[in-house]
Amino acid sequence: MRLTPRSLQGRLLLGAAIWGLMALVLTELLLLYTARGQMEAQLRQRLSADLDQLLAVSAARPDGRLAIERELSDPLYQRVFSGHYWQVARDDAVVVRSRSLWDQALPSDASVGAHARPGYLSGPRGQSLLALTRQVTLPRLEGTVRLTVASDLDDVEAAMQRFGLVLTAGFAVLALGLVLAAVLQVRLGLRPLRRLRDELIAIRRGSASTLAGDYPSEVAPLVTDMNAVLRDNQTLIERARSRAGNLAHALKTPLSVLSNEAHQQRGHGKTALAERLQQVADEMQRDIDWHLAHARIAAVNRPDARTLLSPVLTGLQRTLSRLFREQRIDVSSRPDLAFRGESQDLEQMLGNLMENACKWASRQVTVTALGQGEQLEIVIEDDGPGLASEARDNVLHRGRRLDESVPGSGLGLSIVLELTDLYGGSLALGSSSTGGLSARLRLPAAG
């Protein structure tokens, strides 16, 4: 799974991860705050009970002094610096305290009222204390006294730390589960788009003509529209091909008439007129061939276009061997190699390249075909004079010829190049191993 800034899957997962993480963090903070509040509330209830007990055991002596009739029930108040303390103050002076305070005193707050008031104090050893303070009057005792009980918050902090660790671990497992669930949900949700992509690849490769299968209601309209575009495109292409073929067929008779007339005029001794008529006929035939080559390139979009390579090469080998008897043409190709396109286009490209090689070869023309994944590589080599590197680009232009003494129109290589480009292939000229020209043609392969 590849995630990029432009990936829809990546955006969905990133959004789900951000919001999920924020929700988990906020929830954990809320739970920690609630748990701490609950623990402190329970501690206040305990301190409130101890404060009531302290009030119950406080009494005035006959001499007017304050006394504690008995110790509180919690033994922690008897252990020095245990973290649990109480004291009784009168006129801002501590008159009696728990043994746990030893010779220390808790900070006083003179603004308390008759009801217990919670607060945070600093303990004898600097620890944080939760304290309750109440100001009361006692029988036979002038003025008011201030009762204070306090408890160390270390136990609360330790409990909160343990709870926080457990909560974080639990939320981490929950976050991992949510991420996996989000990945699964996104992948399942985007599966129709991946299937749509695969079907488009199949159409481009020629193994399908339309999009098929059931799609969700959100994607189905897009599939319907794309199928309509594919059908309309195929109809327009077939119509253009048909019109081009009809035009070529309609011009065949006038061209034959011109050629016959040129032959007759040459027989009557009118050589200049005959050559002029033949030149016009040849130019018209070249233009027809040029436009027919462009019309046939529509086969690229046909899913059923598939041509075996070996029969085409063998047929061209036989034909050219009769025309160029002095050259030897060797062809090497696997019988299963196939071209994704129509046979006319393949014959047009290979025929032009092999014919050019035969024209310039001294004795040998070699054609080798290989399959490389989704491409065919066809190498045509001759043992002729070859071409300089600066001249190789020139011969690919329409009508460009380097030697007028050799028969030809100069359209062959440029037609091959244009057909190759439209099929998504490539044509490269170089030097052959025998010193001549090498034409390396790459074309899409059919599965």
XYZ file of C-alpha atoms in Angstrom:
447
model
C 0.000 0.000 0.000
C 1.611 3.155 -1.182
C 0.532 6.407 0.464
C 1.324 9.746 -1.099
C 0.046 13.313 -0.526
C -2.113 12.891 -3.653
C -3.441 9.494 -2.587
C -7.142 9.365 -1.717
C -6.464 6.358 0.496
C -3.698 8.252 2.259
C -5.919 11.262 2.870
C -8.714 9.144 4.336
C -6.341 7.239 6.603
C -4.556 10.414 7.681
C -7.854 12.118 8.514
C -9.103 9.082 10.457
C -5.790 8.824 12.327
C -5.754 12.510 13.300
C -9.337 12.614 14.539
C -9.050 9.216 16.237
C -5.868 10.254 18.043
C -7.418 13.544 19.158
C -10.520 11.723 20.439
C -8.431 9.179 22.356
C -6.176 11.838 23.903
C -9.123 13.983 24.967
C -10.929 10.941 26.348
C -7.861 9.875 28.332
C -7.430 13.349 29.778
C -11.106 13.463 30.722
C -10.925 10.042 32.390
C -7.764 10.998 34.297
C -9.378 14.228 35.479
C -12.540 12.384 36.546
C -10.602 9.629 38.290
C -8.476 12.115 40.228
C -11.550 14.040 41.259
C -13.187 10.836 42.440
C -10.122 9.800 44.460
C -9.861 13.215 46.093
C -13.611 13.138 46.848
C -13.183 9.813 48.635
C -10.217 11.235 50.567
C -12.287 14.268 51.567
C -15.031 11.981 52.879
C -12.484 10.194 55.031
C -11.026 13.472 56.273
C -14.531 14.738 56.997
C -15.178 11.679 59.173
C -11.884 12.209 60.989
C -12.760 15.888 61.454
C -16.104 14.929 63.040
C -14.294 12.480 65.291
C -11.760 15.148 66.265
C -14.590 17.509 67.152
C -16.243 14.787 69.251
C -13.137 14.172 71.374
C -12.342 17.894 71.870
C -13.447 19.375 75.207
C -12.655 22.255 77.590
C -11.019 21.542 80.967
C -12.172 23.233 84.158
C -9.156 25.508 83.959
C -10.314 26.756 80.537
C -7.729 24.894 78.511
C -8.538 22.728 75.506
C -7.968 18.974 75.806
C -8.354 15.889 73.571
C -10.111 13.230 75.595
C -8.863 10.273 73.501
C -6.817 9.610 70.400
C -8.433 9.265 66.984
C -9.140 5.727 65.824
C -6.718 5.853 62.860
C -3.263 4.767 64.138
C -1.528 6.735 61.353
C -2.104 9.894 63.342
C 0.187 8.389 66.022
C 3.120 7.662 63.697
C 5.571 10.522 63.192
C 5.384 12.113 59.745
C 3.040 9.381 58.508
C 1.286 11.759 56.121
C -1.906 11.939 58.207
C -2.128 14.955 60.551
C -4.524 16.908 62.695
C -4.236 19.990 64.846
C -6.416 22.356 66.888
C -5.605 26.075 66.919
C -6.947 28.871 69.100
C -6.293 32.524 68.467
C -3.957 31.592 65.574
C -1.849 29.450 67.925
C -1.722 25.660 67.777
C -2.763 24.369 71.201
C -2.815 20.645 70.471
C -1.685 18.476 67.539
C -1.331 14.860 66.468
C 1.775 12.907 67.330
C 2.414 12.508 63.591
C 3.189 16.271 63.356
C 5.838 15.981 66.088
C 6.944 19.581 66.624
C 5.653 20.918 63.318
C 2.441 22.756 62.570
C 0.167 22.939 59.573
C -0.297 26.301 57.848
C -3.418 28.055 59.132
C -6.178 29.815 57.227
C -8.131 32.324 59.292
C -10.855 32.768 56.668
C -12.613 29.436 57.274
C -16.189 29.256 58.470
C -18.308 26.852 60.426
C -18.328 24.268 57.627
C -15.405 22.090 56.589
C -13.440 23.726 53.816
C -11.098 21.682 51.542
C -7.772 23.032 50.552
C -4.202 22.158 49.662
C -1.434 22.691 52.189
C 2.285 22.078 52.385
C 3.198 19.288 54.828
C 6.015 19.058 57.378
C 8.345 17.633 54.775
C 7.133 19.784 51.909
C 4.698 17.202 50.569
C 1.333 18.218 49.168
C -1.582 17.697 51.570
C -5.321 17.726 51.120
C -6.779 19.393 54.209
C -10.167 20.095 55.750
C -10.534 22.972 58.223
C -13.517 23.867 60.394
C -13.942 26.745 62.872
C -16.209 25.870 65.822
C -17.108 26.920 69.382
C -16.947 24.502 72.296
C -18.952 24.523 75.564
C -17.283 26.247 78.509
C -14.628 27.650 76.162
C -14.427 31.290 75.218
C -13.898 32.160 71.598
C -13.556 29.788 68.673
C -11.160 27.025 67.817
C -10.013 25.870 64.388
C -9.814 22.162 63.701
C -7.693 20.895 60.789
C -7.131 17.391 59.446
C -4.887 16.660 56.474
C -3.693 13.697 54.422
C -0.747 13.239 52.084
C -1.623 13.129 48.365
C 1.253 10.751 47.523
C -1.096 7.762 47.561
C -3.433 9.559 45.185
C -0.539 10.469 42.894
C 0.749 6.877 42.891
C -2.714 5.511 42.165
C -3.181 8.039 39.374
C 0.177 7.089 37.884
C -0.748 3.403 37.833
C -4.163 4.202 36.421
C -2.601 6.449 33.781
C -0.220 3.711 32.648
C -3.014 1.151 32.398
C -5.222 3.663 30.587
C -2.478 4.626 28.134
C -1.712 0.980 27.371
C -5.387 0.234 26.849
C -5.860 3.247 24.604
C -2.735 2.310 22.628
C -4.225 -1.114 21.909
C -7.530 0.574 21.062
C -5.750 3.030 18.734
C -4.000 0.168 16.953
C -7.322 -1.595 16.543
C -8.942 1.568 15.203
C -6.097 2.095 12.728
C -6.400 -1.466 11.464
C -10.165 -1.073 11.226
C -9.738 2.209 9.326
C -7.254 0.604 6.913
C -9.640 -2.283 6.318
C -12.595 0.062 5.882
C -10.738 2.340 3.464
C -9.390 -0.563 1.427
C -12.805 -2.168 1.198
C -14.398 1.177 0.401
C -11.893 1.957 -2.362
C -11.882 -1.546 -3.826
C -14.335 -0.548 -6.608
C -11.935 2.218 -7.678
C -9.047 -0.253 -7.821
C -11.223 -2.606 -9.880
C -12.107 0.313 -12.142
C -8.400 1.067 -12.592
C -7.654 -2.570 -13.435
C -10.410 -2.622 -16.044
C -9.104 0.589 -17.605
C -5.647 -1.006 -17.795
C -7.237 -4.027 -19.482
C -8.897 -1.723 -22.025
C -5.598 0.030 -22.689
C -3.841 -3.311 -23.139
C -6.534 -4.495 -25.516
C -7.990 -7.337 -23.435
C -11.349 -5.603 -22.883
C -13.530 -3.117 -24.723
C -15.790 -1.734 -21.968
C -16.047 -1.549 -18.196
C -18.027 -4.447 -16.775
C -19.257 -5.638 -13.404
C -21.409 -4.280 -10.608
C -20.250 -1.037 -8.997
C -21.600 0.900 -6.004
C -24.209 3.543 -6.699
C -21.603 6.290 -6.205
C -19.345 4.866 -8.945
C -21.938 3.355 -11.300
C -22.779 6.665 -13.088
C -19.089 7.225 -13.820
C -18.795 3.701 -15.265
C -21.870 4.246 -17.429
C -20.547 7.546 -18.782
C -17.110 6.080 -19.483
C -18.634 3.157 -21.373
C -20.672 5.609 -23.437
C -17.522 7.588 -24.253
C -15.697 4.387 -25.248
C -18.547 3.309 -27.519
C -18.819 6.753 -29.126
C -15.066 6.869 -29.647
C -15.062 3.437 -31.264
C -17.966 4.430 -33.527
C -16.189 7.593 -34.664
C -12.986 5.684 -35.315
C -14.717 3.000 -37.346
C -16.568 5.660 -39.309
C -13.314 7.505 -40.078
C -11.620 4.261 -41.100
C -14.522 3.362 -43.337
C -14.527 6.755 -45.015
C -10.774 6.625 -45.586
C -11.092 3.163 -47.107
C -13.965 4.251 -49.327
C -11.973 7.274 -50.483
C -8.963 5.130 -51.308
C -11.154 2.691 -53.212
C -12.815 5.522 -55.119
C -9.436 6.974 -56.155
C -8.056 3.625 -57.258
C -9.781 3.764 -60.657
C -8.640 7.345 -61.534
C -5.101 6.397 -60.530
C -5.221 3.332 -62.749
C -6.442 5.499 -65.625
C -3.547 7.930 -65.089
C -1.010 5.103 -64.982
C -2.408 3.542 -68.172
C -2.408 6.912 -69.879
C 1.232 7.441 -68.886
C 2.082 4.006 -70.321
C 0.301 4.768 -73.591
C 1.947 8.169 -73.958
C 5.329 6.571 -73.384
C 4.535 4.088 -76.153
C 3.713 6.998 -78.478
C 7.073 8.543 -77.754
C 5.804 11.292 -75.490
C 8.226 10.507 -72.697
C 8.052 13.871 -70.886
C 4.253 13.804 -70.696
C 4.315 10.158 -69.591
C 6.770 10.899 -66.799
C 4.682 13.865 -65.662
C 1.504 11.776 -65.535
C 3.274 8.981 -63.709
C 4.733 11.466 -61.209
C 1.268 12.853 -60.471
C -0.119 9.319 -60.034
C 2.738 8.379 -57.706
C 2.258 11.503 -55.578
C -1.470 10.790 -55.279
C -0.747 7.181 -54.300
C 1.753 8.301 -51.649
C -0.783 10.725 -50.153
C -3.414 7.979 -50.092
C -1.009 5.607 -48.387
C -0.116 8.295 -45.872
C -3.697 9.026 -44.864
C -4.662 5.348 -44.829
C -1.809 4.705 -42.403
C -3.238 7.372 -40.084
C -6.750 5.971 -40.397
C -5.628 2.416 -39.555
C -3.940 3.552 -36.375
C -7.416 3.498 -34.775
C -6.791 -0.205 -34.253
C -4.793 0.777 -31.188
C -8.064 1.268 -29.310
C -9.560 -2.009 -30.445
C -9.432 -4.615 -27.666
C -9.508 -7.544 -30.106
C -6.501 -6.325 -32.123
C -3.857 -9.061 -31.976
C -1.422 -10.098 -34.678
C 1.098 -12.921 -34.491
C 4.520 -11.628 -35.395
C 6.067 -14.726 -36.968
C 3.625 -15.129 -39.924
C 4.001 -11.447 -40.847
C 7.799 -11.656 -40.823
C 7.758 -14.860 -42.840
C 5.433 -13.360 -45.435
C 7.573 -10.243 -45.805
C 10.676 -12.428 -46.038
C 9.217 -14.358 -48.966
C 8.033 -11.226 -50.778
C 11.265 -9.283 -50.379
C 13.385 -12.306 -51.269
C 11.734 -12.345 -54.687
C 12.292 -8.604 -55.172
C 15.872 -8.556 -53.865
C 17.336 -11.845 -55.014
C 20.918 -10.801 -54.361
C 20.306 -10.294 -50.608
C 19.888 -12.957 -47.972
C 17.132 -12.240 -45.474
C 17.298 -14.112 -42.163
C 14.353 -13.920 -39.744
C 14.398 -15.078 -36.115
C 11.227 -14.911 -33.990
C 9.400 -17.003 -31.399
C 6.069 -18.314 -32.696
C 4.132 -17.033 -29.655
C 5.104 -13.359 -29.976
C 2.097 -11.179 -30.836
C 1.611 -7.505 -31.601
C -1.266 -5.562 -30.005
C -2.624 -4.066 -33.205
C -3.811 -4.931 -36.680
C -1.767 -6.865 -39.192
C -1.887 -4.052 -41.801
C -0.113 -1.669 -39.458
C 2.502 -4.257 -38.524
C 3.098 -5.059 -42.185
C 3.353 -1.340 -42.974
C 6.038 -0.747 -40.313
C 8.054 -3.924 -40.824
C 7.667 -3.831 -44.597
C 9.103 -0.319 -44.858
C 12.012 -1.079 -42.519
C 12.885 -4.408 -44.147
C 12.549 -2.956 -47.655
C 14.887 -0.082 -46.778
C 17.368 -2.575 -45.343
C 17.229 -4.653 -48.530
C 17.756 -1.570 -50.721
C 20.948 -0.601 -48.901
C 22.304 -4.003 -47.911
C 25.252 -5.559 -49.699
C 24.355 -9.183 -49.096
C 22.769 -9.727 -45.695
C 19.633 -8.524 -43.837
C 18.923 -9.898 -40.372
C 15.614 -9.535 -38.514
C 15.474 -10.554 -34.846
C 12.321 -10.363 -32.699
C 12.317 -10.592 -28.906
C 9.674 -10.325 -26.215
C 10.421 -8.009 -23.295
C 7.528 -8.004 -20.851
C 4.727 -5.940 -22.350
C 6.787 -4.903 -25.372
C 8.146 -6.426 -28.542
C 11.608 -5.511 -29.741
C 12.318 -6.071 -33.429
C 15.841 -5.358 -34.658
C 16.465 -5.065 -38.419
C 20.137 -4.918 -39.452
C 21.901 -4.745 -42.802
C 25.514 -4.860 -43.942
C 25.276 -1.749 -46.143
C 27.094 1.577 -45.859
C 25.090 2.686 -42.839
C 24.333 6.275 -41.838
C 26.277 8.895 -39.940
C 24.784 9.855 -36.597
C 23.809 13.351 -37.803
C 21.982 11.883 -40.816
C 19.837 9.415 -38.870
C 17.429 12.079 -37.624
C 16.997 13.562 -41.094
C 15.728 10.357 -42.702
C 12.836 10.194 -40.211
C 11.235 13.360 -41.607
C 8.420 13.024 -44.105
C 9.697 12.842 -47.687
C 13.354 13.310 -46.709
C 15.764 11.235 -48.821
C 19.537 11.130 -48.623
C 20.117 9.530 -52.027
C 17.790 10.272 -54.944
C 19.394 7.493 -57.005
C 17.691 4.831 -54.940
C 13.983 4.337 -55.778
C 11.480 5.451 -53.145
C 9.268 8.269 -51.970
C 11.005 9.106 -48.728
C 7.775 8.476 -46.790
C 8.598 5.013 -45.482
C 10.544 5.750 -42.323
C 8.439 8.753 -41.371
C 5.245 6.674 -41.698
C 6.840 3.966 -39.562
C 7.823 6.533 -36.967
C 4.352 8.072 -36.807
C 2.630 4.691 -36.547
C 5.090 3.673 -33.849
C 4.465 6.843 -31.829
C 0.701 6.451 -32.045
C 0.989 2.872 -30.830
C 3.102 4.027 -27.882
C 6.272 2.420 -29.235
C 9.611 3.783 -30.393
C 12.000 3.613 -33.333
C 15.736 4.093 -32.959
C 18.398 4.018 -35.656
C 21.951 2.964 -34.956
C 24.900 1.015 -36.281
C 24.628 -2.721 -36.865
C 27.249 -5.271 -35.917
C 28.028 -5.764 -39.615
C 28.743 -2.067 -40.159
C 25.423 -1.094 -41.745
C 22.255 0.437 -40.307
C 20.324 -0.973 -37.375
C 16.628 -0.134 -36.863
C 15.345 -1.035 -33.384
C 11.536 -1.040 -33.280
C 9.618 -1.330 -29.998
C 5.882 -2.087 -30.082
C 3.233 -3.104 -27.512
C 2.879 -6.845 -27.108
C -0.443 -8.646 -26.911
C -0.975 -11.062 -24.068
